Amino acid sequence: MVGKRWVDGELVESASSDWRIDEATRGMLRTEVTQAIDEGWSAQQLATAIQESSAFSQERALMIARTETAMADVQGNVALYQAANQNGVEFYKRWMTANDDRVSEDCQRNGESPPLPMDEEFPCGVLFPPEHPNCRCDIAPVLFTDLVDESAAGL
Ligand SMILES: [Zn+2]
Protein backbone atom coordinates (compact mmCIF):
# COMPACT_ATOMS: atom_id res chain seq x y z
CA MET A 1 0.00 0.00 0.00
CA VAL A 2 3.03 2.25 -0.20
CA GLY A 3 2.31 5.26 -2.38
CA LYS A 4 -1.40 4.83 -1.91
CA ARG A 5 -3.87 6.03 0.61
CA TRP A 6 -7.50 5.54 1.50
CA VAL A 7 -9.92 8.02 -0.03
CA ASP A 8 -13.66 7.38 -0.02
CA GLY A 9 -13.07 3.78 0.94
CA GLU A 10 -10.72 3.09 -1.94
CA LEU A 11 -6.96 2.86 -2.22
CA VAL A 12 -5.79 5.54 -4.61
CA GLU A 13 -2.42 6.81 -5.76
CA SER A 14 -1.39 9.57 -3.44
CA ALA A 15 -0.80 12.99 -4.92
CA SER A 16 1.86 13.69 -2.33
CA SER A 17 5.40 12.83 -3.42
CA ASP A 18 6.12 11.53 0.09
CA TRP A 19 3.85 8.62 -0.68
CA ARG A 20 4.88 7.95 -4.27
CA ILE A 21 6.99 4.95 -5.15
CA ASP A 22 7.54 3.05 -8.38
CA GLU A 23 5.88 -0.26 -9.25
CA ALA A 24 9.02 -2.42 -9.03
CA THR A 25 9.80 -1.11 -5.58
CA ARG A 26 6.21 -1.64 -4.52
CA GLY A 27 6.33 -5.28 -5.68
CA MET A 28 9.50 -5.92 -3.67
CA LEU A 29 8.03 -4.20 -0.63
CA ARG A 30 4.80 -6.17 -0.84
CA THR A 31 6.79 -9.38 -0.36
CA GLU A 32 8.60 -8.02 2.70
CA VAL A 33 5.46 -6.57 4.21
CA THR A 34 3.41 -9.73 3.67
CA GLN A 35 6.11 -11.80 5.33
CA ALA A 36 6.37 -9.30 8.19
CA ILE A 37 2.66 -9.44 8.89
CA ASP A 38 2.52 -13.23 8.59
CA GLU A 39 5.42 -13.63 10.99
CA GLY A 40 4.55 -10.76 13.32
CA TRP A 41 7.73 -8.73 12.83
CA SER A 42 8.17 -5.41 14.61
CA ALA A 43 8.35 -2.22 12.54
CA GLN A 44 12.09 -2.12 13.29
CA GLN A 45 12.63 -5.68 11.99
CA LEU A 46 10.69 -4.87 8.85
CA ALA A 47 12.65 -1.64 8.40
CA THR A 48 15.92 -3.59 8.59
CA ALA A 49 14.71 -6.11 5.99
CA ILE A 50 13.56 -3.35 3.65
CA GLN A 51 16.82 -1.53 4.03
CA GLU A 52 18.93 -4.64 3.43
CA SER A 53 17.07 -5.55 0.26
CA SER A 54 16.97 -2.10 -1.26
CA ALA A 55 18.60 1.25 -1.60
CA PHE A 56 16.40 2.97 0.94
CA SER A 57 17.95 5.10 3.61
CA GLN A 58 17.40 3.89 7.14
CA GLU A 59 15.03 6.77 7.82
CA ARG A 60 12.96 6.05 4.74
CA ALA A 61 12.91 2.30 5.40
CA LEU A 62 11.66 2.88 8.92
CA MET A 63 9.04 5.34 7.71
CA ILE A 64 7.75 2.82 5.16
CA ALA A 65 7.77 -0.02 7.70
CA ARG A 66 5.87 2.02 10.27
CA THR A 67 3.35 3.30 7.77
CA GLU A 68 2.74 -0.14 6.27
CA THR A 69 2.32 -1.93 9.58
CA ALA A 70 0.08 0.87 10.87
CA MET A 71 -2.07 0.61 7.75
CA ALA A 72 -2.32 -3.17 7.93
CA ASP A 73 -3.07 -3.01 11.64
CA VAL A 74 -5.83 -0.43 11.27
CA GLN A 75 -7.36 -2.23 8.28
CA GLY A 76 -7.40 -5.49 10.23
CA ASN A 77 -9.25 -3.84 13.08
CA VAL A 78 -11.64 -2.05 10.76
CA ALA A 79 -12.56 -5.37 9.14
CA LEU A 80 -13.52 -6.66 12.58
CA TYR A 81 -15.63 -3.60 13.41
CA GLN A 82 -17.37 -3.82 10.05
CA ALA A 83 -18.10 -7.51 10.59
CA ALA A 84 -19.58 -6.63 13.99
CA ASN A 85 -21.67 -3.88 12.40
CA GLN A 86 -23.10 -6.39 9.95
CA ASN A 87 -24.11 -8.48 12.92
CA GLY A 88 -26.06 -5.69 14.54
CA VAL A 89 -23.38 -4.37 16.92
CA GLU A 90 -22.87 -0.82 15.79
CA PHE A 91 -19.33 0.51 16.17
CA TYR A 92 -18.28 4.09 15.53
CA LYS A 93 -14.62 5.04 15.27
CA ARG A 94 -12.67 7.54 17.33
CA TRP A 95 -9.36 8.94 16.01
CA MET A 96 -6.59 8.36 18.53
CA THR A 97 -3.42 10.44 18.23
CA ALA A 98 -0.20 9.74 20.12
CA ASN A 99 -1.18 12.83 22.12
CA ASP A 100 2.20 14.53 22.21
CA ASP A 101 3.80 17.57 20.57
CA ARG A 102 4.82 15.60 17.46
CA VAL A 103 1.20 15.00 16.39
CA SER A 104 0.58 16.79 13.09
CA GLU A 105 -2.02 19.53 12.75
CA ASP A 106 -4.21 17.33 10.55
CA CYS A 107 -4.09 14.42 12.97
CA GLN A 108 -4.87 16.79 15.82
CA ARG A 109 -7.99 17.96 13.98
CA ASN A 110 -9.04 14.37 13.30
CA GLY A 111 -8.47 13.58 16.96
CA GLU A 112 -10.79 16.38 18.01
CA SER A 113 -13.63 15.02 15.89
CA PRO A 114 -16.46 13.24 17.68
CA PRO A 115 -16.68 9.51 16.94
CA LEU A 116 -17.93 8.84 13.40
CA PRO A 117 -19.62 5.98 11.55
CA MET A 118 -17.05 3.69 9.85
CA ASP A 119 -17.85 5.05 6.37
CA GLU A 120 -17.56 8.75 7.24
CA GLU A 121 -14.37 10.74 6.66
CA PHE A 122 -12.50 12.45 9.46
CA PRO A 123 -12.11 16.27 9.17
CA CYS A 124 -8.92 15.95 7.08
CA GLY A 125 -10.60 13.77 4.46
CA VAL A 126 -9.40 10.26 5.31
CA LEU A 127 -11.44 7.33 6.56
CA PHE A 128 -8.71 5.87 8.77
CA PRO A 129 -5.13 6.50 9.87
CA PRO A 130 -2.42 6.77 8.72
CA GLU A 131 -3.05 10.37 7.70
CA HIS A 132 0.53 10.77 6.44
CA PRO A 133 3.83 8.84 6.38
CA ASN A 134 5.08 8.20 9.92
CA CYS A 135 1.61 8.85 11.30
CA ARG A 136 1.33 7.14 14.67
CA CYS A 137 -2.44 7.46 14.99
CA ASP A 138 -4.87 4.63 15.48
CA ILE A 139 -8.61 4.30 15.74
CA ALA A 140 -10.59 3.04 18.69
CA PRO A 141 -14.01 1.46 18.37
CA VAL A 142 -16.86 3.16 20.19
CA LEU A 143 -20.17 1.42 20.63
CA PHE A 144 -22.98 3.54 19.20
CA THR A 145 -25.11 2.82 22.28
CA ASP A 146 -22.35 4.30 24.49
CA LEU A 147 -22.44 7.48 22.38
CA VAL A 148 -26.17 7.79 22.92
CA ASP A 149 -25.65 7.32 26.68
CA GLU A 150 -22.93 10.00 26.69
CA SER A 151 -25.12 12.60 25.02
CA ALA A 152 -28.12 11.69 27.17
CA ALA A 153 -25.97 12.25 30.26
CA GLY A 154 -24.89 15.62 28.85
CA LEU A 155 -21.24 14.58 28.58
ZN1 LIG B 1 -1.35 10.81 12.79
GROMACS .gro file of N, CA and C and ligand atoms in nm:
model
  466
    1MET      N    1   0.082  -0.121   0.000
    1MET     CA    2   0.000   0.000   0.000
    1MET      C    3   0.086   0.126   0.000
    2VAL      N    4   0.216   0.107  -0.016
    2VAL     CA    5   0.303   0.225  -0.020
    2VAL      C    6   0.269   0.309  -0.142
    3GLY      N    7   0.262   0.439  -0.126
    3GLY     CA    8   0.231   0.526  -0.238
    3GLY      C    9   0.083   0.540  -0.261
    4LYS      N   10   0.006   0.472  -0.177
    4LYS     CA   11  -0.140   0.483  -0.191
    4LYS      C   12  -0.199   0.525  -0.058
    5ARG      N   13  -0.318   0.573  -0.064
    5ARG     CA   14  -0.387   0.603   0.061
    5ARG      C   15  -0.536   0.584   0.043
    6TRP      N   16  -0.606   0.578   0.156
    6TRP     CA   17  -0.750   0.554   0.150
    6TRP      C   18  -0.824   0.685   0.127
    7VAL      N   19  -0.903   0.689   0.021
    7VAL     CA   20  -0.992   0.802  -0.003
    7VAL      C   21  -1.128   0.745  -0.041
    8ASP      N   22  -1.231   0.787   0.026
    8ASP     CA   23  -1.366   0.738  -0.002
    8ASP      C   24  -1.373   0.586  -0.005
    9GLY      N   25  -1.299   0.522   0.085
    9GLY     CA   26  -1.307   0.378   0.094
    9GLY      C   27  -1.229   0.302  -0.012
   10GLU      N   28  -1.152   0.376  -0.093
   10GLU     CA   29  -1.072   0.309  -0.194
   10GLU      C   30  -0.926   0.348  -0.182
   11LEU      N   31  -0.838   0.255  -0.221
   11LEU     CA   32  -0.696   0.286  -0.222
   11LEU      C   33  -0.666   0.360  -0.352
   12VAL      N   34  -0.612   0.479  -0.340
   12VAL     CA   35  -0.579   0.554  -0.461
   12VAL      C   36  -0.433   0.596  -0.455
   13GLU      N   37  -0.378   0.629  -0.572
   13GLU     CA   38  -0.242   0.681  -0.576
   13GLU      C   39  -0.241   0.814  -0.503
   14SER      N   40  -0.146   0.831  -0.417
   14SER     CA   41  -0.139   0.957  -0.344
   14SER      C   42  -0.080   1.065  -0.432
   15ALA      N   43  -0.133   1.186  -0.416
   15ALA     CA   44  -0.080   1.299  -0.492
   15ALA      C   45   0.050   1.348  -0.430
   16SER      N   46   0.067   1.320  -0.303
   16SER     CA   47   0.186   1.369  -0.233
   16SER      C   48   0.308   1.288  -0.271
   17SER      N   49   0.420   1.355  -0.300
   17SER     CA   50   0.540   1.283  -0.342
   17SER      C   51   0.597   1.198  -0.229
   18ASP      N   52   0.566   1.234  -0.105
   18ASP     CA   53   0.612   1.153   0.009
   18ASP      C   54   0.564   1.010  -0.003
   19TRP      N   55   0.448   0.993  -0.064
   19TRP     CA   56   0.385   0.862  -0.068
   19TRP      C   57   0.419   0.787  -0.197
   20ARG      N   58   0.475   0.855  -0.295
   20ARG     CA   59   0.488   0.795  -0.427
   20ARG      C   60   0.609   0.702  -0.435
   21ILE      N   61   0.595   0.596  -0.509
   21ILE     CA   62   0.699   0.495  -0.515
   21ILE      C   63   0.675   0.418  -0.644
   22ASP      N   64   0.782   0.369  -0.709
   22ASP     CA   65   0.754   0.305  -0.838
   22ASP      C   66   0.707   0.160  -0.822
   23GLU      N   67   0.654   0.105  -0.930
   23GLU     CA   68   0.588  -0.026  -0.925
   23GLU      C   69   0.683  -0.138  -0.883
   24ALA      N   70   0.806  -0.135  -0.935
   24ALA     CA   71   0.902  -0.242  -0.903
   24ALA      C   72   0.932  -0.242  -0.753
   25THR      N   73   0.952  -0.123  -0.701
   25THR     CA   74   0.980  -0.111  -0.558
   25THR      C   75   0.861  -0.160  -0.478
   26ARG      N   76   0.742  -0.124  -0.524
   26ARG     CA   77   0.621  -0.164  -0.452
   26ARG      C   78   0.608  -0.316  -0.449
   27GLY      N   79   0.641  -0.383  -0.561
   27GLY     CA   80   0.633  -0.528  -0.568
   27GLY      C   81   0.728  -0.593  -0.468
   28MET      N   82   0.851  -0.540  -0.461
   28MET     CA   83   0.950  -0.592  -0.367
   28MET      C   84   0.901  -0.572  -0.223
   29LEU      N   85   0.849  -0.452  -0.198
   29LEU     CA   86   0.803  -0.420  -0.063
   29LEU      C   87   0.686  -0.508  -0.021
   30ARG      N   88   0.599  -0.537  -0.116
   30ARG     CA   89   0.480  -0.617  -0.084
   30ARG      C   90   0.523  -0.750  -0.025
   31THR      N   91   0.628  -0.810  -0.085
   31THR     CA   92   0.679  -0.938  -0.036
   31THR      C   93   0.727  -0.926   0.108
   32GLU      N   94   0.806  -0.823   0.135
   32GLU     CA   95   0.860  -0.802   0.270
   32GLU      C   96   0.747  -0.779   0.370
   33VAL      N   97   0.653  -0.695   0.329
   33VAL     CA   98   0.546  -0.657   0.421
   33VAL      C   99   0.457  -0.776   0.451
   34THR      N  100   0.426  -0.855   0.348
   34THR     CA  101   0.341  -0.973   0.367
   34THR      C  102   0.407  -1.069   0.465
   35GLN      N  103   0.537  -1.090   0.445
   35GLN     CA  104   0.611  -1.180   0.533
   35GLN      C  105   0.612  -1.124   0.676
   36ALA      N  106   0.631  -0.994   0.687
   36ALA     CA  107   0.637  -0.930   0.819
   36ALA      C  108   0.506  -0.949   0.895
   37ILE      N  109   0.396  -0.932   0.823
   37ILE     CA  110   0.266  -0.944   0.889
   37ILE      C  111   0.239  -1.090   0.926
   38ASP      N  112   0.271  -1.180   0.832
   38ASP     CA  113   0.252  -1.323   0.859
   38ASP      C  114   0.331  -1.368   0.982
   39GLU      N  115   0.453  -1.315   0.994
   39GLU     CA  116   0.542  -1.363   1.099
   39GLU      C  117   0.545  -1.271   1.220
   40GLY      N  118   0.465  -1.165   1.216
   40GLY     CA  119   0.455  -1.076   1.332
   40GLY      C  120   0.581  -0.998   1.364
   41TRP      N  121   0.653  -0.952   1.259
   41TRP     CA  122   0.773  -0.873   1.283
   41TRP      C  123   0.737  -0.739   1.347
   42SER      N  124   0.833  -0.679   1.415
   42SER     CA  125   0.817  -0.541   1.461
   42SER      C  126   0.847  -0.448   1.345
   43ALA      N  127   0.806  -0.321   1.359
   43ALA     CA  128   0.835  -0.222   1.254
   43ALA      C  129   0.986  -0.212   1.233
   44GLN      N  130   1.063  -0.223   1.340
   44GLN     CA  131   1.209  -0.212   1.329
   44GLN      C  132   1.267  -0.330   1.250
   45GLN      N  133   1.217  -0.450   1.275
   45GLN     CA  134   1.263  -0.568   1.199
   45GLN      C  135   1.232  -0.552   1.051
   46LEU      N  136   1.110  -0.505   1.024
   46LEU     CA  137   1.069  -0.487   0.885
   46LEU      C  138   1.156  -0.380   0.819
   47ALA      N  139   1.182  -0.273   0.893
   47ALA     CA  140   1.265  -0.164   0.840
   47ALA      C  141   1.403  -0.218   0.802
   48THR      N  142   1.459  -0.303   0.886
   48THR     CA  143   1.592  -0.359   0.859
   48THR      C  144   1.588  -0.443   0.732
   49ALA      N  145   1.483  -0.526   0.718
   49ALA     CA  146   1.471  -0.611   0.599
   49ALA      C  147   1.457  -0.528   0.472
   50ILE      N  148   1.377  -0.422   0.481
   50ILE     CA  149   1.356  -0.335   0.365
   50ILE      C  150   1.488  -0.268   0.327
   51GLN      N  151   1.557  -0.225   0.428
   51GLN     CA  152   1.682  -0.153   0.403
   51GLN      C  153   1.787  -0.246   0.342
   52GLU      N  154   1.794  -0.369   0.393
   52GLU     CA  155   1.893  -0.464   0.343
   52GLU      C  156   1.866  -0.505   0.200
   53SER      N  157   1.739  -0.507   0.160
   53SER     CA  158   1.707  -0.555   0.026
   53SER      C  159   1.685  -0.441  -0.072
   54SER      N  160   1.724  -0.323  -0.036
   54SER     CA  161   1.697  -0.210  -0.126
   54SER      C  162   1.793  -0.096  -0.100
   55ALA      N  163   1.771   0.009  -0.172
   55ALA     CA  164   1.860   0.125  -0.160
   55ALA      C  165   1.801   0.232  -0.069
   56PHE      N  166   1.702   0.196   0.007
   56PHE     CA  167   1.640   0.297   0.094
   56PHE      C  168   1.734   0.340   0.205
   57SER      N  169   1.724   0.464   0.242
   57SER     CA  170   1.795   0.510   0.361
   57SER      C  171   1.728   0.447   0.482
   58GLN      N  172   1.797   0.447   0.593
   58GLN     CA  173   1.740   0.389   0.714
   58GLN      C  174   1.614   0.463   0.755
   59GLU      N  175   1.619   0.595   0.741
   59GLU     CA  176   1.503   0.677   0.782
   59GLU      C  177   1.381   0.644   0.698
   60ARG      N  178   1.407   0.632   0.564
   60ARG     CA  179   1.296   0.605   0.474
   60ARG      C  180   1.243   0.462   0.496
   61ALA      N  181   1.333   0.369   0.518
   61ALA     CA  182   1.291   0.230   0.540
   61ALA      C  183   1.204   0.222   0.665
   62LEU      N  184   1.243   0.292   0.769
   62LEU     CA  185   1.166   0.288   0.892
   62LEU      C  186   1.031   0.355   0.873
   63MET      N  187   1.030   0.465   0.799
   63MET     CA  188   0.904   0.534   0.771
   63MET      C  189   0.808   0.441   0.696
   64ILE      N  190   0.861   0.372   0.595
   64ILE     CA  191   0.775   0.282   0.516
   64ILE      C  192   0.725   0.167   0.604
   65ALA      N  193   0.815   0.111   0.684
   65ALA     CA  194   0.777  -0.002   0.770
   65ALA      C  195   0.668   0.040   0.868
   66ARG      N  196   0.685   0.154   0.929
   66ARG     CA  197   0.587   0.202   1.027
   66ARG      C  198   0.453   0.227   0.961
   67THR      N  199   0.459   0.293   0.844
   67THR     CA  200   0.335   0.330   0.777
   67THR      C  201   0.261   0.206   0.730
   68GLU      N  202   0.337   0.109   0.676
   68GLU     CA  203   0.274  -0.014   0.627
   68GLU      C  204   0.214  -0.097   0.740
   69THR      N  205   0.287  -0.111   0.849
   69THR     CA  206   0.232  -0.193   0.958
   69THR      C  207   0.114  -0.122   1.022
   70ALA      N  208   0.121   0.011   1.031
   70ALA     CA  209   0.008   0.087   1.087
   70ALA      C  210  -0.114   0.067   0.999
   71MET      N  211  -0.095   0.074   0.868
   71MET     CA  212  -0.207   0.061   0.775
   71MET      C  213  -0.268  -0.079   0.784
   72ALA      N  214  -0.184  -0.180   0.788
   72ALA     CA  215  -0.232  -0.317   0.793
   72ALA      C  216  -0.305  -0.341   0.926
   73ASP      N  217  -0.250  -0.286   1.031
   73ASP     CA  218  -0.307  -0.301   1.164
   73ASP      C  219  -0.446  -0.238   1.170
   74VAL      N  220  -0.455  -0.114   1.124
   74VAL     CA  221  -0.583  -0.043   1.127
   74VAL      C  222  -0.684  -0.115   1.039
   75GLN      N  223  -0.641  -0.157   0.919
   75GLN     CA  224  -0.736  -0.223   0.828
   75GLN      C  225  -0.786  -0.355   0.887
   76GLY      N  226  -0.699  -0.425   0.958
   76GLY     CA  227  -0.740  -0.549   1.023
   76GLY      C  228  -0.847  -0.523   1.127
   77ASN      N  229  -0.827  -0.419   1.207
   77ASN     CA  230  -0.925  -0.384   1.308
   77ASN      C  231  -1.056  -0.338   1.245
   78VAL      N  232  -1.044  -0.256   1.142
   78VAL     CA  233  -1.164  -0.205   1.076
   78VAL      C  234  -1.249  -0.320   1.022
   79ALA      N  235  -1.183  -0.422   0.967
   79ALA     CA  236  -1.256  -0.537   0.914
   79ALA      C  237  -1.337  -0.603   1.026
   80LEU      N  238  -1.280  -0.608   1.144
   80LEU     CA  239  -1.352  -0.666   1.258
   80LEU      C  240  -1.473  -0.581   1.297
   81TYR      N  241  -1.453  -0.449   1.302
   81TYR     CA  242  -1.563  -0.360   1.341
   81TYR      C  243  -1.676  -0.369   1.238
   82GLN      N  244  -1.636  -0.376   1.110
   82GLN     CA  245  -1.737  -0.382   1.005
   82GLN      C  246  -1.814  -0.514   1.012
   83ALA      N  247  -1.743  -0.621   1.045
   83ALA     CA  248  -1.810  -0.751   1.059
   83ALA      C  249  -1.909  -0.744   1.175
   84ALA      N  250  -1.868  -0.678   1.283
   84ALA     CA  251  -1.958  -0.663   1.399
   84ALA      C  252  -2.080  -0.582   1.359
   85ASN      N  253  -2.057  -0.473   1.284
   85ASN     CA  254  -2.167  -0.388   1.240
   85ASN      C  255  -2.270  -0.468   1.159
   86GLN      N  256  -2.218  -0.559   1.077
   86GLN     CA  257  -2.310  -0.639   0.995
   86GLN      C  258  -2.389  -0.737   1.080
   87ASN      N  259  -2.340  -0.759   1.202
   87ASN     CA  260  -2.411  -0.848   1.292
   87ASN      C  261  -2.491  -0.772   1.397
   88GLY      N  262  -2.517  -0.645   1.368
   88GLY     CA  263  -2.606  -0.569   1.454
   88GLY      C  264  -2.541  -0.501   1.573
   89VAL      N  265  -2.408  -0.510   1.586
   89VAL     CA  266  -2.338  -0.437   1.692
   89VAL      C  267  -2.276  -0.314   1.626
   90GLU      N  268  -2.332  -0.197   1.656
   90GLU     CA  269  -2.287  -0.082   1.579
   90GLU      C  270  -2.168  -0.011   1.643
   91PHE      N  271  -2.054  -0.016   1.572
   91PHE     CA  272  -1.933   0.051   1.617
   91PHE      C  273  -1.911   0.180   1.541
   92TYR      N  274  -1.881   0.287   1.612
   92TYR     CA  275  -1.828   0.409   1.553
   92TYR      C  276  -1.678   0.405   1.573
   93LYS      N  277  -1.608   0.501   1.514
   93LYS     CA  278  -1.462   0.504   1.527
   93LYS      C  279  -1.419   0.638   1.585
   94ARG      N  280  -1.324   0.632   1.675
   94ARG     CA  281  -1.267   0.754   1.733
   94ARG      C  282  -1.121   0.759   1.691
   95TRP      N  283  -1.075   0.876   1.643
   95TRP     CA  284  -0.936   0.894   1.601
   95TRP      C  285  -0.848   0.913   1.723
   96MET      N  286  -0.748   0.827   1.738
   96MET     CA  287  -0.659   0.836   1.853
   96MET      C  288  -0.520   0.884   1.807
   97THR      N  289  -0.478   0.997   1.854
   97THR     CA  290  -0.342   1.044   1.823
   97THR      C  291  -0.248   0.994   1.933
   98ALA      N  292  -0.119   1.012   1.910
   98ALA     CA  293  -0.020   0.974   2.012
   98ALA      C  294  -0.024   1.075   2.127
   99ASN      N  295  -0.094   1.187   2.105
   99ASN     CA  296  -0.118   1.283   2.212
   99ASN      C  297   0.011   1.344   2.269
  100ASP      N  298   0.100   1.381   2.175
  100ASP     CA  299   0.220   1.453   2.221
  100ASP      C  300   0.247   1.567   2.123
  101ASP      N  301   0.359   1.638   2.140
  101ASP     CA  302   0.380   1.757   2.057
  101ASP      C  303   0.430   1.725   1.916
  102ARG      N  304   0.443   1.595   1.883
  102ARG     CA  305   0.482   1.560   1.746
  102ARG      C  306   0.360   1.527   1.660
  103VAL      N  307   0.241   1.528   1.716
  103VAL     CA  308   0.120   1.500   1.639
  103VAL      C  309   0.098   1.613   1.538
  104SER      N  310   0.075   1.577   1.412
  104SER     CA  311   0.058   1.679   1.309
  104SER      C  312  -0.074   1.754   1.328
  105GLU      N  313  -0.081   1.871   1.264
  105GLU     CA  314  -0.202   1.953   1.275
  105GLU      C  315  -0.326   1.878   1.225
  106ASP      N  316  -0.309   1.808   1.111
  106ASP     CA  317  -0.421   1.733   1.055
  106ASP      C  318  -0.468   1.624   1.150
  107CYS      N  319  -0.372   1.551   1.206
  107CYS     CA  320  -0.409   1.442   1.297
  107CYS      C  321  -0.476   1.499   1.422
  108GLN      N  322  -0.428   1.614   1.466
  108GLN     CA  323  -0.487   1.679   1.582
  108GLN      C  324  -0.635   1.709   1.554
  109ARG      N  325  -0.660   1.764   1.435
  109ARG     CA  326  -0.799   1.796   1.398
  109ARG      C  327  -0.885   1.669   1.394
  110ASN      N  328  -0.829   1.563   1.335
  110ASN     CA  329  -0.904   1.437   1.330
  110ASN      C  330  -0.932   1.387   1.472
  111GLY      N  331  -0.834   1.405   1.559
  111GLY     CA  332  -0.847   1.358   1.696
  111GLY      C  333  -0.951   1.434   1.775
  112GLU      N  334  -0.979   1.558   1.730
  112GLU     CA  335  -1.079   1.638   1.801
  112GLU      C  336  -1.221   1.611   1.751
  113SER      N  337  -1.231   1.534   1.643
  113SER     CA  338  -1.363   1.502   1.589
  113SER      C  339  -1.438   1.408   1.684
  114PRO      N  340  -1.569   1.425   1.693
  114PRO     CA  341  -1.646   1.324   1.768
  114PRO      C  342  -1.639   1.190   1.695
  115PRO      N  343  -1.669   1.081   1.762
  115PRO     CA  344  -1.668   0.951   1.694
  115PRO      C  345  -1.760   0.953   1.571
  116LEU      N  346  -1.719   0.884   1.467
  116LEU     CA  347  -1.793   0.884   1.340
  116LEU      C  348  -1.829   0.742   1.298
  117PRO      N  349  -1.934   0.730   1.214
  117PRO     CA  350  -1.962   0.598   1.155
  117PRO      C  351  -1.841   0.554   1.072
  118MET      N  352  -1.822   0.423   1.055
  118MET     CA  353  -1.705   0.369   0.985
  118MET      C  354  -1.687   0.428   0.844
  119ASP      N  355  -1.797   0.460   0.776
  119ASP     CA  356  -1.785   0.505   0.637
  119ASP      C  357  -1.781   0.657   0.623
  120GLU      N  358  -1.766   0.729   0.734
  120GLU     CA  359  -1.756   0.875   0.724
  120GLU      C  360  -1.611   0.920   0.740
  121GLU      N  361  -1.574   1.025   0.662
  121GLU     CA  362  -1.437   1.074   0.666
  121GLU      C  363  -1.413   1.162   0.788
  122PHE      N  364  -1.293   1.154   0.840
  122PHE     CA  365  -1.250   1.245   0.946
  122PHE      C  366  -1.229   1.383   0.885
  123PRO      N  367  -1.218   1.490   0.969
  123PRO     CA  368  -1.211   1.627   0.917
  123PRO      C  369  -1.106   1.647   0.807
  124CYS      N  370  -0.995   1.575   0.810
  124CYS     CA  371  -0.892   1.595   0.708
  124CYS      C  372  -0.910   1.508   0.585
  125GLY      N  373  -1.027   1.443   0.572
  125GLY     CA  374  -1.060   1.377   0.446
  125GLY      C  375  -1.015   1.233   0.432
  126VAL      N  376  -0.974   1.168   0.540
  126VAL     CA  377  -0.940   1.026   0.531
  126VAL      C  378  -1.036   0.946   0.619
  127LEU      N  379  -1.055   0.821   0.580
  127LEU     CA  380  -1.144   0.733   0.656
  127LEU      C  381  -1.075   0.679   0.781
  128PHE      N  382  -0.946   0.650   0.768
  128PHE     CA  383  -0.871   0.587   0.877
  128PHE      C  384  -0.727   0.637   0.877
  129PRO      N  385  -0.657   0.626   0.990
  129PRO     CA  386  -0.513   0.650   0.987
  129PRO      C  387  -0.446   0.543   0.900
  130PRO      N  388  -0.325   0.559   0.852
  130PRO     CA  389  -0.242   0.677   0.872
  130PRO      C  390  -0.282   0.795   0.784
  131GLU      N  391  -0.272   0.913   0.841
  131GLU     CA  392  -0.305   1.037   0.770
  131GLU      C  393  -0.188   1.077   0.679
  132HIS      N  394  -0.069   1.037   0.716
  132HIS     CA  395   0.053   1.077   0.644
  132HIS      C  396   0.162   0.977   0.680
  133PRO      N  397   0.273   0.974   0.602
  133PRO     CA  398   0.383   0.884   0.638
  133PRO      C  399   0.430   0.913   0.781
  134ASN      N  400   0.464   0.809   0.852
  134ASN     CA  401   0.508   0.820   0.992
  134ASN      C  402   0.396   0.857   1.089
  135CYS      N  403   0.273   0.857   1.041
  135CYS     CA  404   0.161   0.885   1.130
  135CYS      C  405   0.154   0.775   1.236
  136ARG      N  406   0.137   0.813   1.358
  136ARG     CA  407   0.133   0.714   1.467
  136ARG      C  408  -0.009   0.697   1.521
  137CYS      N  409  -0.106   0.751   1.450
  137CYS     CA  410  -0.244   0.746   1.499
  137CYS      C  411  -0.306   0.608   1.483
  138ASP      N  412  -0.412   0.588   1.555
  138ASP     CA  413  -0.487   0.463   1.548
  138ASP      C  414  -0.635   0.500   1.562
  139ILE      N  415  -0.722   0.403   1.541
  139ILE     CA  416  -0.861   0.430   1.574
  139ILE      C  417  -0.906   0.337   1.685
  140ALA      N  418  -1.000   0.385   1.763
  140ALA     CA  419  -1.059   0.304   1.869
  140ALA      C  420  -1.206   0.288   1.838
  141PRO      N  421  -1.259   0.167   1.861
  141PRO     CA  422  -1.401   0.146   1.837
  141PRO      C  423  -1.482   0.205   1.951
  142VAL      N  424  -1.595   0.264   1.917
  142VAL     CA  425  -1.686   0.316   2.019
  142VAL      C  426  -1.824   0.259   1.988
  143LEU      N  427  -1.883   0.196   2.085
  143LEU     CA  428  -2.017   0.142   2.063
  143LEU      C  429  -2.117   0.256   2.047
  144PHE      N  430  -2.199   0.249   1.945
  144PHE     CA  431  -2.298   0.354   1.920
  144PHE      C  432  -2.387   0.375   2.042
  145THR      N  433  -2.423   0.268   2.110
  145THR     CA  434  -2.511   0.282   2.228
  145THR      C  435  -2.442   0.362   2.338
  146ASP      N  436  -2.308   0.350   2.350
  146ASP     CA  437  -2.235   0.430   2.449
  146ASP      C  438  -2.240   0.578   2.413
  147LEU      N  439  -2.236   0.609   2.283
  147LEU     CA  440  -2.244   0.748   2.238
  147LEU      C  441  -2.378   0.809   2.278
  148VAL      N  442  -2.483   0.732   2.258
  148VAL     CA  443  -2.617   0.779   2.292
  148VAL      C  444  -2.625   0.805   2.443
  149ASP      N  445  -2.567   0.714   2.522
  149ASP     CA  446  -2.565   0.732   2.668
  149ASP      C  447  -2.490   0.858   2.706
  150GLU      N  448  -2.374   0.880   2.639
  150GLU     CA  449  -2.293   1.000   2.669
  150GLU      C  450  -2.373   1.127   2.646
  151SER      N  451  -2.441   1.135   2.531
  151SER     CA  452  -2.512   1.260   2.502
  151SER      C  453  -2.635   1.274   2.592
  152ALA      N  454  -2.698   1.162   2.628
  152ALA     CA  455  -2.812   1.169   2.717
  152ALA      C  456  -2.770   1.218   2.857
  153ALA      N  457  -2.646   1.182   2.895
  153ALA     CA  458  -2.597   1.225   3.026
  153ALA      C  459  -2.539   1.366   3.021
  154GLY      N  460  -2.541   1.427   2.901
  154GLY     CA  461  -2.489   1.562   2.885
  154GLY      C  462  -2.339   1.569   2.889
  155LEU      N  463  -2.271   1.460   2.855
  155LEU     CA  464  -2.124   1.458   2.858
  155LEU      C  465  -2.070   1.506   2.724
  156ZN      ZN  466  -0.135   1.081   1.279
   0.00000   0.00000   0.00000
